[in-house]
Amino acid sequence: MFKSLGNRITDTKEAVSEYLSFLKQPDFTKAHAHKSYVQKIKPEMHELHLRFSYYFYDRFLPVLYPRHCPICGQVLPYGIYVCKKCVPELPYVREPVCLACGKPVASPEQEYCYDCRIFPKSFRAGLALFVYNEKTRPAMAAFKYMNRRVLSQFFAREICARHKNDILRWKPDLLVPIPIHKNKRRLRGYNQAELLAESLSVLLRIPCQGNLLLRTEDTAPQKQLRPQARLNNLQDAFAVNPIFRDQLADLTTVLLIDDIYTTGATMEICTRILHGAGVKNIFIYSVCIGLARD
């Protein structure tokens, strides 16, 4: 145990040392003021920034502030992400799943869920980690609204444990989180999908572009809308960041990242926008996904 703890602290010291060197670089002031500049002009600085954040939240911070189980809230020992009691209760998505979005379906013969049959999707395929139910709902609410940012490391680790090979088989050039509107970001202080994409970027060694897509409209809540109404509601809600528009034609495959997938309207609209900008293949990944309606 102490050896493992020592190794983690050593890793953290190395990351801090690298980060301090990063701060001394002459372009840091400009980069810090303009995140888009870091991602486009100095990608190696952006990657270093992500690595430092990951080490800090995943390895160093829990030494001072122990983690809590995302399911029951129990305080956890160092290096543990879910308590032993809750591990068997985690509702992982299991086969068979919809060939388009990754929702669990009744049988392999079904192939596609109701939503994907009625409203065919433009993305190539999708996967999800958990079923969105009474077990995962509190954790997702904490991640999304209650500043439990450290859950991004837990989700990223679980995603890699279960679907790393699938994601690498897709060969994404870039991870792109679904954006939130600036009003929501100002209120929460962060975009949960971006935190997840950044953690995955570190573990998968795939670049992440946090603001390639922009949320241009703060639309009405989607919860009470039917699938087609959701699409209509989001029709003009997203756009490609002009800073990166020239680079999109060089991308072959993008993986969209989000926290919760229900009908897929958000993923579908963002897929169409990226297709329109020249990206050929779009895959999607969500932490949680709703059950198929049939």
PDB file of N, CA and C in Angstrom, residues 92-108 110-117 119 121 123 125-132 163 227 230 260-265 284 286 288-294:
ATOM      1  N   TYR A  92     -23.680  -1.722 -15.636  1.00  0.00           N
ATOM      2  CA  TYR A  92     -22.945  -1.636 -16.894  1.00  0.00           C
ATOM      3  C   TYR A  92     -23.852  -2.022 -18.067  1.00  0.00           C
ATOM      4  N   VAL A  93     -23.648  -1.353 -19.181  1.00  0.00           N
ATOM      5  CA  VAL A  93     -24.360  -1.734 -20.403  1.00  0.00           C
ATOM      6  C   VAL A  93     -23.802  -3.071 -20.879  1.00  0.00           C
ATOM      7  N   ARG A  94     -24.681  -3.996 -21.140  1.00  0.00           N
ATOM      8  CA  ARG A  94     -24.256  -5.329 -21.580  1.00  0.00           C
ATOM      9  C   ARG A  94     -24.924  -5.686 -22.908  1.00  0.00           C
ATOM     10  N   GLU A  95     -24.285  -6.584 -23.624  1.00  0.00           N
ATOM     11  CA  GLU A  95     -24.840  -7.063 -24.891  1.00  0.00           C
ATOM     12  C   GLU A  95     -26.169  -7.783 -24.636  1.00  0.00           C
ATOM     13  N   PRO A  96     -27.076  -7.751 -25.629  1.00  0.00           N
ATOM     14  CA  PRO A  96     -26.973  -7.092 -26.934  1.00  0.00           C
ATOM     15  C   PRO A  96     -27.310  -5.606 -26.849  1.00  0.00           C
ATOM     16  N   VAL A  97     -26.732  -4.840 -27.765  1.00  0.00           N
ATOM     17  CA  VAL A  97     -26.986  -3.403 -27.796  1.00  0.00           C
ATOM     18  C   VAL A  97     -27.338  -2.977 -29.215  1.00  0.00           C
ATOM     19  N   CYS A  98     -27.957  -1.824 -29.310  1.00  0.00           N
ATOM     20  CA  CYS A  98     -28.291  -1.236 -30.609  1.00  0.00           C
ATOM     21  C   CYS A  98     -27.010  -1.015 -31.409  1.00  0.00           C
ATOM     22  N   LEU A  99     -27.015  -1.404 -32.657  1.00  0.00           N
ATOM     23  CA  LEU A  99     -25.825  -1.280 -33.498  1.00  0.00           C
ATOM     24  C   LEU A  99     -25.487   0.172 -33.822  1.00  0.00           C
ATOM     25  N   ALA A 100     -26.443   1.066 -33.619  1.00  0.00           N
ATOM     26  CA  ALA A 100     -26.191   2.478 -33.916  1.00  0.00           C
ATOM     27  C   ALA A 100     -25.744   3.243 -32.678  1.00  0.00           C
ATOM     28  N   CYS A 101     -26.586   3.288 -31.653  1.00  0.00           N
ATOM     29  CA  CYS A 101     -26.302   4.158 -30.508  1.00  0.00           C
ATOM     30  C   CYS A 101     -25.704   3.440 -29.306  1.00  0.00           C
ATOM     31  N   GLY A 102     -25.872   2.110 -29.230  1.00  0.00           N
ATOM     32  CA  GLY A 102     -25.326   1.365 -28.102  1.00  0.00           C
ATOM     33  C   GLY A 102     -26.296   1.125 -26.965  1.00  0.00           C
ATOM     34  N   LYS A 103     -27.584   1.454 -27.142  1.00  0.00           N
ATOM     35  CA  LYS A 103     -28.571   1.164 -26.099  1.00  0.00           C
ATOM     36  C   LYS A 103     -28.794  -0.340 -25.975  1.00  0.00           C
ATOM     37  N   PRO A 104     -29.002  -0.826 -24.745  1.00  0.00           N
ATOM     38  CA  PRO A 104     -29.355  -2.243 -24.601  1.00  0.00           C
ATOM     39  C   PRO A 104     -30.683  -2.537 -25.299  1.00  0.00           C
ATOM     40  N   VAL A 105     -30.728  -3.651 -26.010  1.00  0.00           N
ATOM     41  CA  VAL A 105     -31.959  -4.078 -26.679  1.00  0.00           C
ATOM     42  C   VAL A 105     -32.314  -5.483 -26.205  1.00  0.00           C
ATOM     43  N   ALA A 106     -33.525  -5.905 -26.528  1.00  0.00           N
ATOM     44  CA  ALA A 106     -34.050  -7.161 -25.988  1.00  0.00           C
ATOM     45  C   ALA A 106     -33.321  -8.390 -26.516  1.00  0.00           C
ATOM     46  N   SER A 107     -32.929  -8.369 -27.794  1.00  0.00           N
ATOM     47  CA  SER A 107     -32.285  -9.545 -28.382  1.00  0.00           C
ATOM     48  C   SER A 107     -31.363  -9.121 -29.518  1.00  0.00           C
ATOM     49  N   PRO A 108     -30.385  -9.956 -29.858  1.00  0.00           N
ATOM     50  CA  PRO A 108     -29.474  -9.620 -30.964  1.00  0.00           C
ATOM     51  C   PRO A 108     -30.199  -9.444 -32.294  1.00  0.00           C
ATOM     52  N   GLN A 110     -32.846  -7.939 -32.823  1.00  0.00           N
ATOM     53  CA  GLN A 110     -33.486  -6.624 -32.925  1.00  0.00           C
ATOM     54  C   GLN A 110     -32.595  -5.620 -33.653  1.00  0.00           C
ATOM     55  N   GLU A 111     -31.309  -5.703 -33.471  1.00  0.00           N
ATOM     56  CA  GLU A 111     -30.290  -4.876 -34.127  1.00  0.00           C
ATOM     57  C   GLU A 111     -30.347  -3.399 -33.743  1.00  0.00           C
ATOM     58  N   TYR A 112     -31.495  -2.744 -33.927  1.00  0.00           N
ATOM     59  CA  TYR A 112     -31.586  -1.315 -33.646  1.00  0.00           C
ATOM     60  C   TYR A 112     -32.704  -1.031 -32.642  1.00  0.00           C
ATOM     61  N   CYS A 113     -32.474  -0.038 -31.785  1.00  0.00           N
ATOM     62  CA  CYS A 113     -33.502   0.352 -30.822  1.00  0.00           C
ATOM     63  C   CYS A 113     -34.611   1.131 -31.534  1.00  0.00           C
ATOM     64  N   TYR A 114     -35.670   1.395 -30.809  1.00  0.00           N
ATOM     65  CA  TYR A 114     -36.828   2.081 -31.392  1.00  0.00           C
ATOM     66  C   TYR A 114     -36.442   3.439 -31.979  1.00  0.00           C
ATOM     67  N   ASP A 115     -35.707   4.240 -31.198  1.00  0.00           N
ATOM     68  CA  ASP A 115     -35.357   5.588 -31.655  1.00  0.00           C
ATOM     69  C   ASP A 115     -34.513   5.560 -32.922  1.00  0.00           C
ATOM     70  N   CYS A 116     -33.577   4.615 -33.003  1.00  0.00           N
ATOM     71  CA  CYS A 116     -32.703   4.555 -34.181  1.00  0.00           C
ATOM     72  C   CYS A 116     -33.418   3.968 -35.398  1.00  0.00           C
ATOM     73  N   ARG A 117     -34.474   3.184 -35.163  1.00  0.00           N
ATOM     74  CA  ARG A 117     -35.271   2.696 -36.291  1.00  0.00           C
ATOM     75  C   ARG A 117     -36.163   3.804 -36.847  1.00  0.00           C
ATOM     76  N   PHE A 119     -35.835   7.162 -36.181  1.00  0.00           N
ATOM     77  CA  PHE A 119     -35.024   8.326 -36.544  1.00  0.00           C
ATOM     78  C   PHE A 119     -33.578   7.860 -36.770  1.00  0.00           C
ATOM     79  N   LYS A 121     -29.720   7.452 -37.436  1.00  0.00           N
ATOM     80  CA  LYS A 121     -28.650   8.349 -37.011  1.00  0.00           C
ATOM     81  C   LYS A 121     -27.572   8.496 -38.085  1.00  0.00           C
ATOM     82  N   PHE A 123     -24.303   9.253 -37.228  1.00  0.00           N
ATOM     83  CA  PHE A 123     -23.005   8.783 -36.743  1.00  0.00           C
ATOM     84  C   PHE A 123     -22.845   7.295 -37.041  1.00  0.00           C
ATOM     85  N   ALA A 125     -21.415   4.712 -35.187  1.00  0.00           N
ATOM     86  CA  ALA A 125     -21.764   3.786 -34.107  1.00  0.00           C
ATOM     87  C   ALA A 125     -21.526   4.486 -32.778  1.00  0.00           C
ATOM     88  N   GLY A 126     -22.062   3.892 -31.722  1.00  0.00           N
ATOM     89  CA  GLY A 126     -21.888   4.478 -30.402  1.00  0.00           C
ATOM     90  C   GLY A 126     -21.821   3.420 -29.321  1.00  0.00           C
ATOM     91  N   LEU A 127     -21.261   3.813 -28.190  1.00  0.00           N
ATOM     92  CA  LEU A 127     -21.184   2.944 -27.023  1.00  0.00           C
ATOM     93  C   LEU A 127     -21.477   3.773 -25.776  1.00  0.00           C
ATOM     94  N   ALA A 128     -21.814   3.080 -24.701  1.00  0.00           N
ATOM     95  CA  ALA A 128     -22.037   3.745 -23.420  1.00  0.00           C
ATOM     96  C   ALA A 128     -21.545   2.838 -22.309  1.00  0.00           C
ATOM     97  N   LEU A 129     -21.270   3.438 -21.163  1.00  0.00           N
ATOM     98  CA  LEU A 129     -20.718   2.693 -20.036  1.00  0.00           C
ATOM     99  C   LEU A 129     -21.811   2.113 -19.149  1.00  0.00           C
ATOM    100  N   PHE A 130     -22.720   2.974 -18.680  1.00  0.00           N
ATOM    101  CA  PHE A 130     -23.759   2.558 -17.740  1.00  0.00           C
ATOM    102  C   PHE A 130     -25.153   2.795 -18.310  1.00  0.00           C
ATOM    103  N   VAL A 131     -26.095   2.018 -17.795  1.00  0.00           N
ATOM    104  CA  VAL A 131     -27.510   2.314 -18.022  1.00  0.00           C
ATOM    105  C   VAL A 131     -27.891   3.459 -17.086  1.00  0.00           C
ATOM    106  N   TYR A 132     -28.648   4.392 -17.598  1.00  0.00           N
ATOM    107  CA  TYR A 132     -29.081   5.531 -16.789  1.00  0.00           C
ATOM    108  C   TYR A 132     -30.322   5.122 -16.002  1.00  0.00           C
ATOM    109  N   HIS A 163     -14.003  -0.525 -22.728  1.00  0.00           N
ATOM    110  CA  HIS A 163     -14.178  -0.235 -24.156  1.00  0.00           C
ATOM    111  C   HIS A 163     -12.958   0.375 -24.834  1.00  0.00           C
ATOM    112  N   PRO A 227     -38.842  12.959 -29.532  1.00  0.00           N
ATOM    113  CA  PRO A 227     -37.594  12.924 -30.303  1.00  0.00           C
ATOM    114  C   PRO A 227     -37.498  13.955 -31.426  1.00  0.00           C
ATOM    115  N   ARG A 230     -37.136  17.404 -30.106  1.00  0.00           N
ATOM    116  CA  ARG A 230     -35.783  17.641 -29.586  1.00  0.00           C
ATOM    117  C   ARG A 230     -34.841  18.058 -30.708  1.00  0.00           C
ATOM    118  N   ILE A 260     -24.753  11.996 -20.840  1.00  0.00           N
ATOM    119  CA  ILE A 260     -25.986  11.201 -20.870  1.00  0.00           C
ATOM    120  C   ILE A 260     -26.580  11.207 -22.278  1.00  0.00           C
ATOM    121  N   TYR A 261     -26.986  10.031 -22.732  1.00  0.00           N
ATOM    122  CA  TYR A 261     -27.633   9.869 -24.037  1.00  0.00           C
ATOM    123  C   TYR A 261     -29.052   9.373 -23.793  1.00  0.00           C
ATOM    124  N   THR A 262     -30.029  10.090 -24.345  1.00  0.00           N
ATOM    125  CA  THR A 262     -31.421   9.641 -24.217  1.00  0.00           C
ATOM    126  C   THR A 262     -31.967   9.278 -25.601  1.00  0.00           C
ATOM    127  N   THR A 263     -32.436  10.270 -26.355  1.00  0.00           N
ATOM    128  CA  THR A 263     -32.918   9.978 -27.711  1.00  0.00           C
ATOM    129  C   THR A 263     -31.830  10.156 -28.763  1.00  0.00           C
ATOM    130  N   GLY A 264     -30.742  10.833 -28.400  1.00  0.00           N
ATOM    131  CA  GLY A 264     -29.648  11.026 -29.345  1.00  0.00           C
ATOM    132  C   GLY A 264     -29.736  12.293 -30.170  1.00  0.00           C
ATOM    133  N   ALA A 265     -30.665  13.190 -29.831  1.00  0.00           N
ATOM    134  CA  ALA A 265     -30.843  14.408 -30.627  1.00  0.00           C
ATOM    135  C   ALA A 265     -29.588  15.279 -30.618  1.00  0.00           C
ATOM    136  N   ILE A 284     -19.683   7.998 -31.337  1.00  0.00           N
ATOM    137  CA  ILE A 284     -20.123   8.663 -30.111  1.00  0.00           C
ATOM    138  C   ILE A 284     -19.878   7.772 -28.899  1.00  0.00           C
ATOM    139  N   SER A 286     -21.049   7.816 -24.579  1.00  0.00           N
ATOM    140  CA  SER A 286     -21.736   8.455 -23.454  1.00  0.00           C
ATOM    141  C   SER A 286     -21.460   7.670 -22.181  1.00  0.00           C
ATOM    142  N   CYS A 288     -23.608   7.480 -19.613  1.00  0.00           N
ATOM    143  CA  CYS A 288     -24.873   6.788 -19.331  1.00  0.00           C
ATOM    144  C   CYS A 288     -25.799   6.855 -20.536  1.00  0.00           C
ATOM    145  N   ILE A 289     -26.612   5.835 -20.660  1.00  0.00           N
ATOM    146  CA  ILE A 289     -27.563   5.788 -21.769  1.00  0.00           C
ATOM    147  C   ILE A 289     -28.888   5.229 -21.256  1.00  0.00           C
ATOM    148  N   GLY A 290     -29.980   5.778 -21.757  1.00  0.00           N
ATOM    149  CA  GLY A 290     -31.294   5.307 -21.342  1.00  0.00           C
ATOM    150  C   GLY A 290     -31.623   3.953 -21.956  1.00  0.00           C
ATOM    151  N   LEU A 291     -32.578   3.278 -21.369  1.00  0.00           N
ATOM    152  CA  LEU A 291     -33.020   1.997 -21.911  1.00  0.00           C
ATOM    153  C   LEU A 291     -33.871   2.220 -23.152  1.00  0.00           C
ATOM    154  N   ALA A 292     -33.811   1.272 -24.066  1.00  0.00           N
ATOM    155  CA  ALA A 292     -34.631   1.355 -25.274  1.00  0.00           C
ATOM    156  C   ALA A 292     -36.105   1.299 -24.896  1.00  0.00           C
ATOM    157  N   ARG A 293     -36.917   2.050 -25.616  1.00  0.00           N
ATOM    158  CA  ARG A 293     -38.342   2.129 -25.285  1.00  0.00           C
ATOM    159  C   ARG A 293     -39.105   0.860 -25.628  1.00  0.00           C
ATOM    160  N   ASP A 294     -38.509   0.027 -26.465  1.00  0.00           N
ATOM    161  CA  ASP A 294     -39.181  -1.231 -26.786  1.00  0.00           C
ATOM    162  C   ASP A 294     -38.310  -2.399 -26.359  1.00  0.00           C
TER     163      ASP A 294
END
